[in-house]
Coordinates of C-alpha atoms and ligand atoms in Angstrom, one line a residue:
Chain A
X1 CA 30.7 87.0 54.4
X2 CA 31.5 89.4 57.5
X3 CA 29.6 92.8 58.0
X4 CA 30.4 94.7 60.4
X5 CA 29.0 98.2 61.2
X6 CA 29.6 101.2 64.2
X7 CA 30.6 97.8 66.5
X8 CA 31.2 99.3 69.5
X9 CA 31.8 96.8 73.1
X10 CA 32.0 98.3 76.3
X11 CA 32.5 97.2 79.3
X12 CA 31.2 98.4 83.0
X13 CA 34.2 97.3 85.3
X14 CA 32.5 99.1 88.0
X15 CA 29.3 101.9 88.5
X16 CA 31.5 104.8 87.2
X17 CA 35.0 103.1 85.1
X18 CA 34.2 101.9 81.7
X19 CA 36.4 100.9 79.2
X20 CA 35.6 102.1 75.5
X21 CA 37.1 97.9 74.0
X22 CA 36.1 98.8 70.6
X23 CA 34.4 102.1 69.2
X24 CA 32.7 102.6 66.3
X25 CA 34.2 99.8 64.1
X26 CA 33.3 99.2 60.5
X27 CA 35.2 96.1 58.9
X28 CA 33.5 94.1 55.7
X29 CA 35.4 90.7 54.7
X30 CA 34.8 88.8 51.2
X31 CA 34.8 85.1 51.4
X32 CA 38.8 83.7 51.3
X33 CA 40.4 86.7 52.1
X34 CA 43.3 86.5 54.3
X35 CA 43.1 88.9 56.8
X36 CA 46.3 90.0 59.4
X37 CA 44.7 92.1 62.8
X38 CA 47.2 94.2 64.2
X39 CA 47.8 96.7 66.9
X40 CA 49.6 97.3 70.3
X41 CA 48.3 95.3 72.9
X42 CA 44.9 96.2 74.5
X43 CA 43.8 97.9 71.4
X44 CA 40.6 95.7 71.2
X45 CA 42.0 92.9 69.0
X46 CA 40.9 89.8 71.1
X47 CA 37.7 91.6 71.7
X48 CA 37.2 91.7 67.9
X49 CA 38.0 88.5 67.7
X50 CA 35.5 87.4 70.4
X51 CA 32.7 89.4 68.6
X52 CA 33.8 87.5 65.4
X53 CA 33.4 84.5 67.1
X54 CA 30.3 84.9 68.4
X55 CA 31.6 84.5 71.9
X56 CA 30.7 88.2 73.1
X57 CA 28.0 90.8 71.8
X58 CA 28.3 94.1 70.4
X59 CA 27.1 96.9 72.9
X60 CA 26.5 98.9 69.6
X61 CA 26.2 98.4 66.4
X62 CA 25.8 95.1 63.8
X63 CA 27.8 91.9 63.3
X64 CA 26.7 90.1 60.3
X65 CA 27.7 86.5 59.5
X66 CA 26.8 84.8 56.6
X67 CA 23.1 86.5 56.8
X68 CA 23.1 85.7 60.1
X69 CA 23.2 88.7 62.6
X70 CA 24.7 88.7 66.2
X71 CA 21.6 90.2 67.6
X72 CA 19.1 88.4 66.4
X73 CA 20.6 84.7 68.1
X74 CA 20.2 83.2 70.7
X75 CA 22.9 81.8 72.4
X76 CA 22.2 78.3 71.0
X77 CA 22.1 79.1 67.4
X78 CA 24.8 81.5 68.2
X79 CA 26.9 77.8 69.7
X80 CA 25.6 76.1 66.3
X81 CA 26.9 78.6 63.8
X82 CA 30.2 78.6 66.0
X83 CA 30.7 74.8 65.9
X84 CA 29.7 74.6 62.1
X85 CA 31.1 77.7 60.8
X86 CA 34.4 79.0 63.1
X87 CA 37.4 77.2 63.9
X88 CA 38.7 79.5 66.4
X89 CA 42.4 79.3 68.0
X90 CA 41.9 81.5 71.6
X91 CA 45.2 83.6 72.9
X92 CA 45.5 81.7 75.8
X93 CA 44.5 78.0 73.8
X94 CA 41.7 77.0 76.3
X95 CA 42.1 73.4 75.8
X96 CA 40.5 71.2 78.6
X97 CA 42.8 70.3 81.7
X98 CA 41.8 66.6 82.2
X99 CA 41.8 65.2 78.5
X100 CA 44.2 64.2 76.2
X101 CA 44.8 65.7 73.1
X102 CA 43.5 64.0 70.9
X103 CA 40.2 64.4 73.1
X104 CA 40.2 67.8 73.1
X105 CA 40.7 67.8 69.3
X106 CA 37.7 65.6 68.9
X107 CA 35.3 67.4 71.1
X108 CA 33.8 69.9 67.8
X109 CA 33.3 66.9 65.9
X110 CA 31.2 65.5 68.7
X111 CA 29.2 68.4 69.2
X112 CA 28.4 68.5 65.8
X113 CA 26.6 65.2 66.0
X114 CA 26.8 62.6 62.8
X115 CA 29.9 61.3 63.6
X116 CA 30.7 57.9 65.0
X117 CA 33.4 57.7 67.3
X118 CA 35.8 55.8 65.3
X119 CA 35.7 58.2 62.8
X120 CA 36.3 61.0 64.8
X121 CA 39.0 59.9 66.6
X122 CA 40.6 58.9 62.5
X123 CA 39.6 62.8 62.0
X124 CA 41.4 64.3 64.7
X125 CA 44.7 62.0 64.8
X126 CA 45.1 63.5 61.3
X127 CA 44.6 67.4 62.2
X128 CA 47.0 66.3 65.2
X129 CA 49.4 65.0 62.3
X130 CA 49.0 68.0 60.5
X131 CA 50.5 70.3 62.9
X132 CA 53.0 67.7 63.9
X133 CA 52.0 66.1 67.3
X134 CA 50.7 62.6 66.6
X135 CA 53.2 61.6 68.5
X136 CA 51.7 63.7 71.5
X137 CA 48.0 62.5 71.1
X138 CA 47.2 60.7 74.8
X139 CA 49.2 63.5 76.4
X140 CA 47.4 66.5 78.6
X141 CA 47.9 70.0 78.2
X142 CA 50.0 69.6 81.2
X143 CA 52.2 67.5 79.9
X144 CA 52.9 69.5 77.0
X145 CA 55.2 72.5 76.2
X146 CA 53.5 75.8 75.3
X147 CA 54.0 75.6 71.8
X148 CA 52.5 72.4 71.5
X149 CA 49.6 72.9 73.9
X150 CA 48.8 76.0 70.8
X151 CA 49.0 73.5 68.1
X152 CA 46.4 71.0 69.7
X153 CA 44.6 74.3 69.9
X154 CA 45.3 75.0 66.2
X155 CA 44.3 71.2 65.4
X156 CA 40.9 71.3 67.0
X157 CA 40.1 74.9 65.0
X158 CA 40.7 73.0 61.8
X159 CA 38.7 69.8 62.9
X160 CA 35.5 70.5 61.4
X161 CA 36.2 72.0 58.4
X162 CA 35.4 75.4 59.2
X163 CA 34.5 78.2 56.8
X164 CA 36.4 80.7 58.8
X165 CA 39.1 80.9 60.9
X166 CA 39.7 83.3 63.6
X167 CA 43.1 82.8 65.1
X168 CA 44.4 85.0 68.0
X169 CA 48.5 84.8 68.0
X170 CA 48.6 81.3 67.0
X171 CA 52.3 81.2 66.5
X172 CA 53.0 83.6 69.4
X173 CA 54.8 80.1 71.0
X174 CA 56.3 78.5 68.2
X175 CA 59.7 78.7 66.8
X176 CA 60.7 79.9 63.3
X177 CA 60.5 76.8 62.2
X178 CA 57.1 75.7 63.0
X179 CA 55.2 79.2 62.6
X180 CA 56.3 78.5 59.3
X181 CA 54.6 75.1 58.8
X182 CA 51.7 76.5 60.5
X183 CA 51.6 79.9 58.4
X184 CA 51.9 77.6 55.0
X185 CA 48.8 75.5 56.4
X186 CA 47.0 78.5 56.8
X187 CA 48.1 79.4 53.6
X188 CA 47.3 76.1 51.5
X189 CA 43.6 76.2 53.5
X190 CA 43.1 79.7 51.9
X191 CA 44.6 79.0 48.4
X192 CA 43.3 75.9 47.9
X193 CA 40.1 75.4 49.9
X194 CA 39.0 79.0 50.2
X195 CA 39.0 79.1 53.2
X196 CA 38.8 82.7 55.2
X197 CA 41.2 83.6 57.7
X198 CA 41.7 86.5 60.2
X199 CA 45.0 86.3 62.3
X200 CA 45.7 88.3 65.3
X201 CA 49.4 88.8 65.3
X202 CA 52.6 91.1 66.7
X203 CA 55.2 90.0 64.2
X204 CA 55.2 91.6 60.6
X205 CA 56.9 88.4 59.7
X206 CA 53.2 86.4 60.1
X207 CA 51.7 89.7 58.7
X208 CA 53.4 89.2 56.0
X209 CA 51.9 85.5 54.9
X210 CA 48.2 87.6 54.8
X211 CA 46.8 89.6 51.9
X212 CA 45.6 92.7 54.0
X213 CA 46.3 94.1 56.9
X214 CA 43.4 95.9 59.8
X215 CA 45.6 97.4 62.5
X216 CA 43.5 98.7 65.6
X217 CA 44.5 101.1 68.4
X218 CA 42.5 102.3 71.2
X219 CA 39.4 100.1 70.4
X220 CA 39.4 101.7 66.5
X221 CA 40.7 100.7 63.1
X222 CA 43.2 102.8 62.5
X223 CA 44.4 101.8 58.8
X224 CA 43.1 98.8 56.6
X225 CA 45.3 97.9 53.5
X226 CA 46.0 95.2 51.0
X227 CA 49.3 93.6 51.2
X228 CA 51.2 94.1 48.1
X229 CA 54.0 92.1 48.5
X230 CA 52.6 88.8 48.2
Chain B
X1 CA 75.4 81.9 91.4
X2 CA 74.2 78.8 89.5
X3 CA 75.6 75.2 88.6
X4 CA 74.2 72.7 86.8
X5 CA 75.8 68.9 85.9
X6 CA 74.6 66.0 84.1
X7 CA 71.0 67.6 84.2
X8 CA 68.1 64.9 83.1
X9 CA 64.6 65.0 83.6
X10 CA 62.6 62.4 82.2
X11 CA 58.5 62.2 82.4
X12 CA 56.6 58.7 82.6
X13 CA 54.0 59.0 80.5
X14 CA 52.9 55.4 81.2
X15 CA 54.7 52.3 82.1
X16 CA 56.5 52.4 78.7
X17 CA 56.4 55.6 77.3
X18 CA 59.3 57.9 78.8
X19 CA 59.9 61.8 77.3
X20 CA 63.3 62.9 77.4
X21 CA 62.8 66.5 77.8
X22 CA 66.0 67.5 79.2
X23 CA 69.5 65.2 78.5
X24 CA 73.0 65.4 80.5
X25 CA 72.4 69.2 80.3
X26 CA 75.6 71.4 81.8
X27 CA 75.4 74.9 82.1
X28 CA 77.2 77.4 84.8
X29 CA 75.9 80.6 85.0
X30 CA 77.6 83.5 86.4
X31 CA 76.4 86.6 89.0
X32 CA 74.6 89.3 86.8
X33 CA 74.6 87.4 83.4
X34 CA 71.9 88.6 80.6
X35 CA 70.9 85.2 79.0
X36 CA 68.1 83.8 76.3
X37 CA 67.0 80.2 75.9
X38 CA 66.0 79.1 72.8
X39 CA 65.1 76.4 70.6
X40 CA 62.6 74.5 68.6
X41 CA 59.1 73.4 69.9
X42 CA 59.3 70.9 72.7
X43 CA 63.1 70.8 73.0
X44 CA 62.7 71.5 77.2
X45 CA 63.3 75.3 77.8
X46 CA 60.2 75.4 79.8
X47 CA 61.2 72.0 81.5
X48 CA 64.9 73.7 82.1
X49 CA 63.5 76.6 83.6
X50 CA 61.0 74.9 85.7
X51 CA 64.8 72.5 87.2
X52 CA 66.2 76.3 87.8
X53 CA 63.0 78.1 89.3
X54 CA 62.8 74.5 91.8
X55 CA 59.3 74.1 90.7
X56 CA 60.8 70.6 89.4
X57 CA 63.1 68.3 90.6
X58 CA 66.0 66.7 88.1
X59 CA 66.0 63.4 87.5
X60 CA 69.6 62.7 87.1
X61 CA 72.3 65.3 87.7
X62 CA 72.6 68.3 90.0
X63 CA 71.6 71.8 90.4
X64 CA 73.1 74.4 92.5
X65 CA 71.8 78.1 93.0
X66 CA 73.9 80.3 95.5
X67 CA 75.1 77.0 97.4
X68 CA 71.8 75.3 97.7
X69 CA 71.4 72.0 96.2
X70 CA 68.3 71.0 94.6
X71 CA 68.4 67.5 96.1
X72 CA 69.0 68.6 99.7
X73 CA 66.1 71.2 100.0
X74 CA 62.6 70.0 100.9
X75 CA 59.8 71.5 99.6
X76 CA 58.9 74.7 102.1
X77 CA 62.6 75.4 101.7
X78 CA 62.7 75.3 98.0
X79 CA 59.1 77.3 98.3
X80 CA 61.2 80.4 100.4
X81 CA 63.9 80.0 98.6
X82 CA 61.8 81.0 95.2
X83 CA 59.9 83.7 97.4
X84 CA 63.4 85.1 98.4
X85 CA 65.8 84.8 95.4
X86 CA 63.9 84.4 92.4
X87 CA 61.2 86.4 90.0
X88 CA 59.3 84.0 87.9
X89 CA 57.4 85.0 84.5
X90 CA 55.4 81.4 83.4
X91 CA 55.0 80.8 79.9
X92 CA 51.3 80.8 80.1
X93 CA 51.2 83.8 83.2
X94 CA 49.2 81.6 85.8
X95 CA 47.8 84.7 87.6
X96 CA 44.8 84.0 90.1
X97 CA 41.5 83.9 88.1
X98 CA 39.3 85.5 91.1
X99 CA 42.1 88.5 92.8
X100 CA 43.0 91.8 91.1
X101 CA 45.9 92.5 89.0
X102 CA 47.3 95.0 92.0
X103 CA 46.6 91.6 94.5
X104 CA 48.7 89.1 91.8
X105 CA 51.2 91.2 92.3
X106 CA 51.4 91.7 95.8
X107 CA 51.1 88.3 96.8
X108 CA 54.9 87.4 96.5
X109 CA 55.3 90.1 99.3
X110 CA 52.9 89.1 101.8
X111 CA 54.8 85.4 101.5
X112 CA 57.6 87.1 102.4
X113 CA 56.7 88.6 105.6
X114 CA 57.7 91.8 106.9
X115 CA 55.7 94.3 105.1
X116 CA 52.6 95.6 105.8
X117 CA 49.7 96.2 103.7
X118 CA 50.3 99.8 103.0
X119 CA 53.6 99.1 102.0
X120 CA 52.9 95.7 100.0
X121 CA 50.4 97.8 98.0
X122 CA 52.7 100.8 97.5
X123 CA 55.5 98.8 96.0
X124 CA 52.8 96.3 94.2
X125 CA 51.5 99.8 92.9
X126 CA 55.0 101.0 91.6
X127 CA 55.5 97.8 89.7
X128 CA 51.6 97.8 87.9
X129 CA 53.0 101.5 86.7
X130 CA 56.0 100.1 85.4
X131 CA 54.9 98.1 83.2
X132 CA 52.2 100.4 82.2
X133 CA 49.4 99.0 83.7
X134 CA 48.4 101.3 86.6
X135 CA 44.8 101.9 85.3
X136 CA 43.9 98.1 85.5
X137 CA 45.5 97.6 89.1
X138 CA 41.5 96.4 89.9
X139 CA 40.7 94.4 86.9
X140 CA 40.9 90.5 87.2
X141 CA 42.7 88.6 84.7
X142 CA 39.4 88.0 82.8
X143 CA 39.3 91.8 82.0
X144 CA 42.3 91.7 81.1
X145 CA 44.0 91.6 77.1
X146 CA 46.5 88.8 76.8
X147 CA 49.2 90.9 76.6
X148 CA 48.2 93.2 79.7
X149 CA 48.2 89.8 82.1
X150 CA 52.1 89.0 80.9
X151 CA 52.6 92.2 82.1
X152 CA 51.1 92.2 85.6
X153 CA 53.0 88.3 85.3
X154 CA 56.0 90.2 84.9
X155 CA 54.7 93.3 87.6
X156 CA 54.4 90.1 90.2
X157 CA 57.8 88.4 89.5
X158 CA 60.1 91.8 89.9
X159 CA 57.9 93.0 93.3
X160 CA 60.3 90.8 95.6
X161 CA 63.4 92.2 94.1
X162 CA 64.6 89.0 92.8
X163 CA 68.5 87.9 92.5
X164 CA 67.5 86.0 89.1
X165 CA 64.7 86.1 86.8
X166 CA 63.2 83.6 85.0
X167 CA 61.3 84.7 81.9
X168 CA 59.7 82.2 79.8
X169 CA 58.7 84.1 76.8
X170 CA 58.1 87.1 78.5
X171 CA 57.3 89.3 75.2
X172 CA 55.2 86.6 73.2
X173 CA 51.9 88.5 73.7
X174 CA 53.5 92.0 73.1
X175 CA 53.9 94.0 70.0
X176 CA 57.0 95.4 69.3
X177 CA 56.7 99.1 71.4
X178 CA 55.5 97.3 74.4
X179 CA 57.9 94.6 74.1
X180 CA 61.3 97.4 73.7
X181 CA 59.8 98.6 76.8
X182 CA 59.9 95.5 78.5
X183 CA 63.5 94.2 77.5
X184 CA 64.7 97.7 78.2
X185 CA 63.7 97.4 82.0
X186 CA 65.4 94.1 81.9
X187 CA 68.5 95.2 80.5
X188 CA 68.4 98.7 83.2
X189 CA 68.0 95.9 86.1
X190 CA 70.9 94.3 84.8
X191 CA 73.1 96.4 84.5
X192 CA 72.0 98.8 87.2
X193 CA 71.2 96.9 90.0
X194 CA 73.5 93.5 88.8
X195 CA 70.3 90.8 88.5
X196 CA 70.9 87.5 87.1
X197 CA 68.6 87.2 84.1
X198 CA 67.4 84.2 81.9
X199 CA 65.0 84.5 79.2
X200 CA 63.3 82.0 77.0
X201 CA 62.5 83.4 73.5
X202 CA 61.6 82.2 70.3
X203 CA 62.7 85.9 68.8
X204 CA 66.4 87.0 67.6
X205 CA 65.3 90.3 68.0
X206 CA 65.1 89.7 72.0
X207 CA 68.1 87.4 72.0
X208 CA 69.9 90.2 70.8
X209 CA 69.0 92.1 74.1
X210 CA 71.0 89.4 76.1
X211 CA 74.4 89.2 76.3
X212 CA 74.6 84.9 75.9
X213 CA 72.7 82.5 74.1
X214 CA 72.0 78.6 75.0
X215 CA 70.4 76.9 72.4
X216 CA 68.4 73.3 73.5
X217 CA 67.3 70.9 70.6
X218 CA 65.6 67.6 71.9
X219 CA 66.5 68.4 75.5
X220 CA 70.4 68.9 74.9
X221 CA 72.3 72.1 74.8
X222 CA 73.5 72.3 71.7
X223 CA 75.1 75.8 71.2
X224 CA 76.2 78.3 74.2
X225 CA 77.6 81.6 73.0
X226 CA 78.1 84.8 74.0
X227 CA 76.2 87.7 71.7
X228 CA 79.3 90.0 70.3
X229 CA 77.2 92.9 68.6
X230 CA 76.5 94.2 72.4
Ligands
ATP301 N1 54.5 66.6 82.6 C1 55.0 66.1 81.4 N2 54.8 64.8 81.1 C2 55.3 64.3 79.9 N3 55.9 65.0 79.0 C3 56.1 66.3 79.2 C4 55.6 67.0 80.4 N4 56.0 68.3 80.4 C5 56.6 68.4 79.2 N5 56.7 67.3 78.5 C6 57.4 67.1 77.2 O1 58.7 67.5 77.4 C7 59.2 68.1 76.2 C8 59.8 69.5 76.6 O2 58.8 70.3 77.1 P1 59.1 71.9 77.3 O3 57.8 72.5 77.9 O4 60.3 72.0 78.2 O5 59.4 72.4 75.9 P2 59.7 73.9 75.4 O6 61.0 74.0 74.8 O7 59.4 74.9 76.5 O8 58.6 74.1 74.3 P3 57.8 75.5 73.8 O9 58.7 76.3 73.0 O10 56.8 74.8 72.9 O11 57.2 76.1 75.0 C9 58.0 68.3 75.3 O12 58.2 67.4 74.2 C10 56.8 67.9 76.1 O13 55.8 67.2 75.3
ATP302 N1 36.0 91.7 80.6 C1 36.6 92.9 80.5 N2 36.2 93.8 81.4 C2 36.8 95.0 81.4 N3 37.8 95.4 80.5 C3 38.2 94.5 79.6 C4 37.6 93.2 79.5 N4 38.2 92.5 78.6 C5 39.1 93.3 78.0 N5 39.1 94.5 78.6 C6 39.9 95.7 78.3 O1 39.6 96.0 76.9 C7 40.8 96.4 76.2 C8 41.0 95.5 75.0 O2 41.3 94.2 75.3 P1 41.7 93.1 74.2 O3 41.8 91.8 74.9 O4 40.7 93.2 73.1 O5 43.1 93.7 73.7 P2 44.2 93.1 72.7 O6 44.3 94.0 71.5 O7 43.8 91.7 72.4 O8 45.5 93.1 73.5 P3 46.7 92.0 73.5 O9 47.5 92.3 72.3 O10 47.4 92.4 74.8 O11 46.2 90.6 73.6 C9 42.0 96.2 77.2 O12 42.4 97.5 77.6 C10 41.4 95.4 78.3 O13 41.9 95.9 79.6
MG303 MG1 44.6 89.8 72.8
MG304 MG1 57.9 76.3 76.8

């Protein structure tokens, strides 16, 4: 479902400093896997994630979704296959300042057109109840603690039904006891909706949950196992 | 060096709807203690450390750091007193979108007064390098990984030399080498130079750092206990 060949993003910070983000990466992913990305931090994993998401383009190299390849978008298609296809949970939860909750967990389903509003709003109170925060809807992120401004984030990821989710630390906030509910989520949407998942994470403990494991370090892919364990 | 009694804070969501988040909270905290805060999702560590950084204001009770009283200080006194006394690392970083990581982190000193811009960028500098991050003194937070803007968050809150810290999940964005690194600079300034440190953190392994650990649920202290094995 996800081909990825000599991706390579660079960045010009300035005429003569460049930073090398990711170099020469080749990563293929089958439908349903359940995918952990490691690596210390700035080794390029949010930038992978980005190029995933369609959010940022490969300087060189090939990104392959579905048949459809990064390069050949334009940023409108590239906004269509995002809200249809990717639920995506960012590392710093970019929810919207002024709305509510349950707002911000709606806004996909809006975007996606075909909805009406009551059943949007009956849509996102439940993804709201699935990460345990119904009781939280007509709050703003403001008014929320970090852990539960990253669930609404979590919420509106799963909103649409994506095919794929790309979550960056999504429990990097969250006590033991809710990474957990939130890991077995992720867990259930893989097992029992097939549903493909890469995770950016730190802790062995979430890496543990996935069945392989990508670990980057200086913009490259270091290692890329199966998980045995599980 | 701080006192706290009969600590509530209570939010008005609407006319009706009233969150708890912190409840008759005492805690007394000694010169050159080595704390963590934790506890479940919502239960008010951010709130608590927002009371004892005077970015909020209790709603019931008192809090007392080095003989000031909360209630008695207006705001440009409880502003210099944070500029003076106190190194904040915010759960979600809030550095300045548009300035530099080497200009986040010498803003605290130009509040301050008394140094001049040689010198503010000299020491802003030596903090950028010790938290690894020398090479991205010119990048703005958007050029930034997640991880590297906790650090220059954490750069920004030791550049005053601060009596007390307040982390709030100062490692969450870290993987574990970076995150060693981190705590072990904590611990040195600790026990080397005496500072007053409280942590909020989700992770036994960090708690076991500290020397003391208070545990909210629902916005109560529930457990305060010192941490033997060190
Ligand atoms: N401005 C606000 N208005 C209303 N409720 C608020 C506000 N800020 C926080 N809350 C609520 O107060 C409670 C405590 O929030 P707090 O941020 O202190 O939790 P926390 O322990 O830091 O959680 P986390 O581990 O998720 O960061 C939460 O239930 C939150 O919804
Ligand atoms: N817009 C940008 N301009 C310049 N450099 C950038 C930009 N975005 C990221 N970088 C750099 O690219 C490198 C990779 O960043 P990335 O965010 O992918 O790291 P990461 O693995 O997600 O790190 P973390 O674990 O800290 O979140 C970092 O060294 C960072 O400084
Ligand atoms: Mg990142
Ligand atoms: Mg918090």
């Amino acid at each position: 479902i996800i081909e990825i060949k000599n991706l390579s993003k660079v960045y010009d910070v300035t005429e003569e400093i460049k930073v090398h983000a990711l170099r020469d990466v080749d990563v293929d992913v089958y439908k349903s896997e359940f995918i952990s990305i490691m690596g210390p931090s700035g080794s390029g994993k949010s930038t992978f994630m980005n190029v995933l998401g369609f959010l940022d383009t490969p300087t060189i190299g090939t990104y392959i979704l579905d048949g459809f390849a990064s390069r050949d978008l334009s940023d409108d298609q590239k906004a269509e296959i995002r809200n249809l296809k990717i639920g995506f949970v960012f590392q710093g939860f970019n929810l919207l300042a002024r709305t509510t909750a349950l707002e911000n967990v709606e806004i996909p389903l809006f975007y996606r057109g075909g909805y009406n509003m009551k059943h949007a709003q009956q849509k996102a109170m439940e993804m709201l109840d699935l990460v345990g925060l119904a009781d939280r809807a007509h709050h703003t992120p403001a008014e929320l603690s970090g852990g539960q401004q990253q669930r609404v984030a979590i919420a509106r990821a799963l909103v649409n039904d994506p095919a794929i989710i790309l979550a960056d630390e999504p429990t990097g906030n969250l006590d033991t006891k809710t990474t957990n509910d939130i890991l077995n989520l992720f867990s259930d949407l893989n097992n029992n909706i097939g549903i493909t998942i890469l995770i950016v994470t730190h802790e062995p403990d979430v890496a543990d949950f996935t069945k392989r494991k990508i670990i980057f370090r200086d913009g490259r892919v270091v290692e890329d196992s199966s998980i045995k364990k599980r």
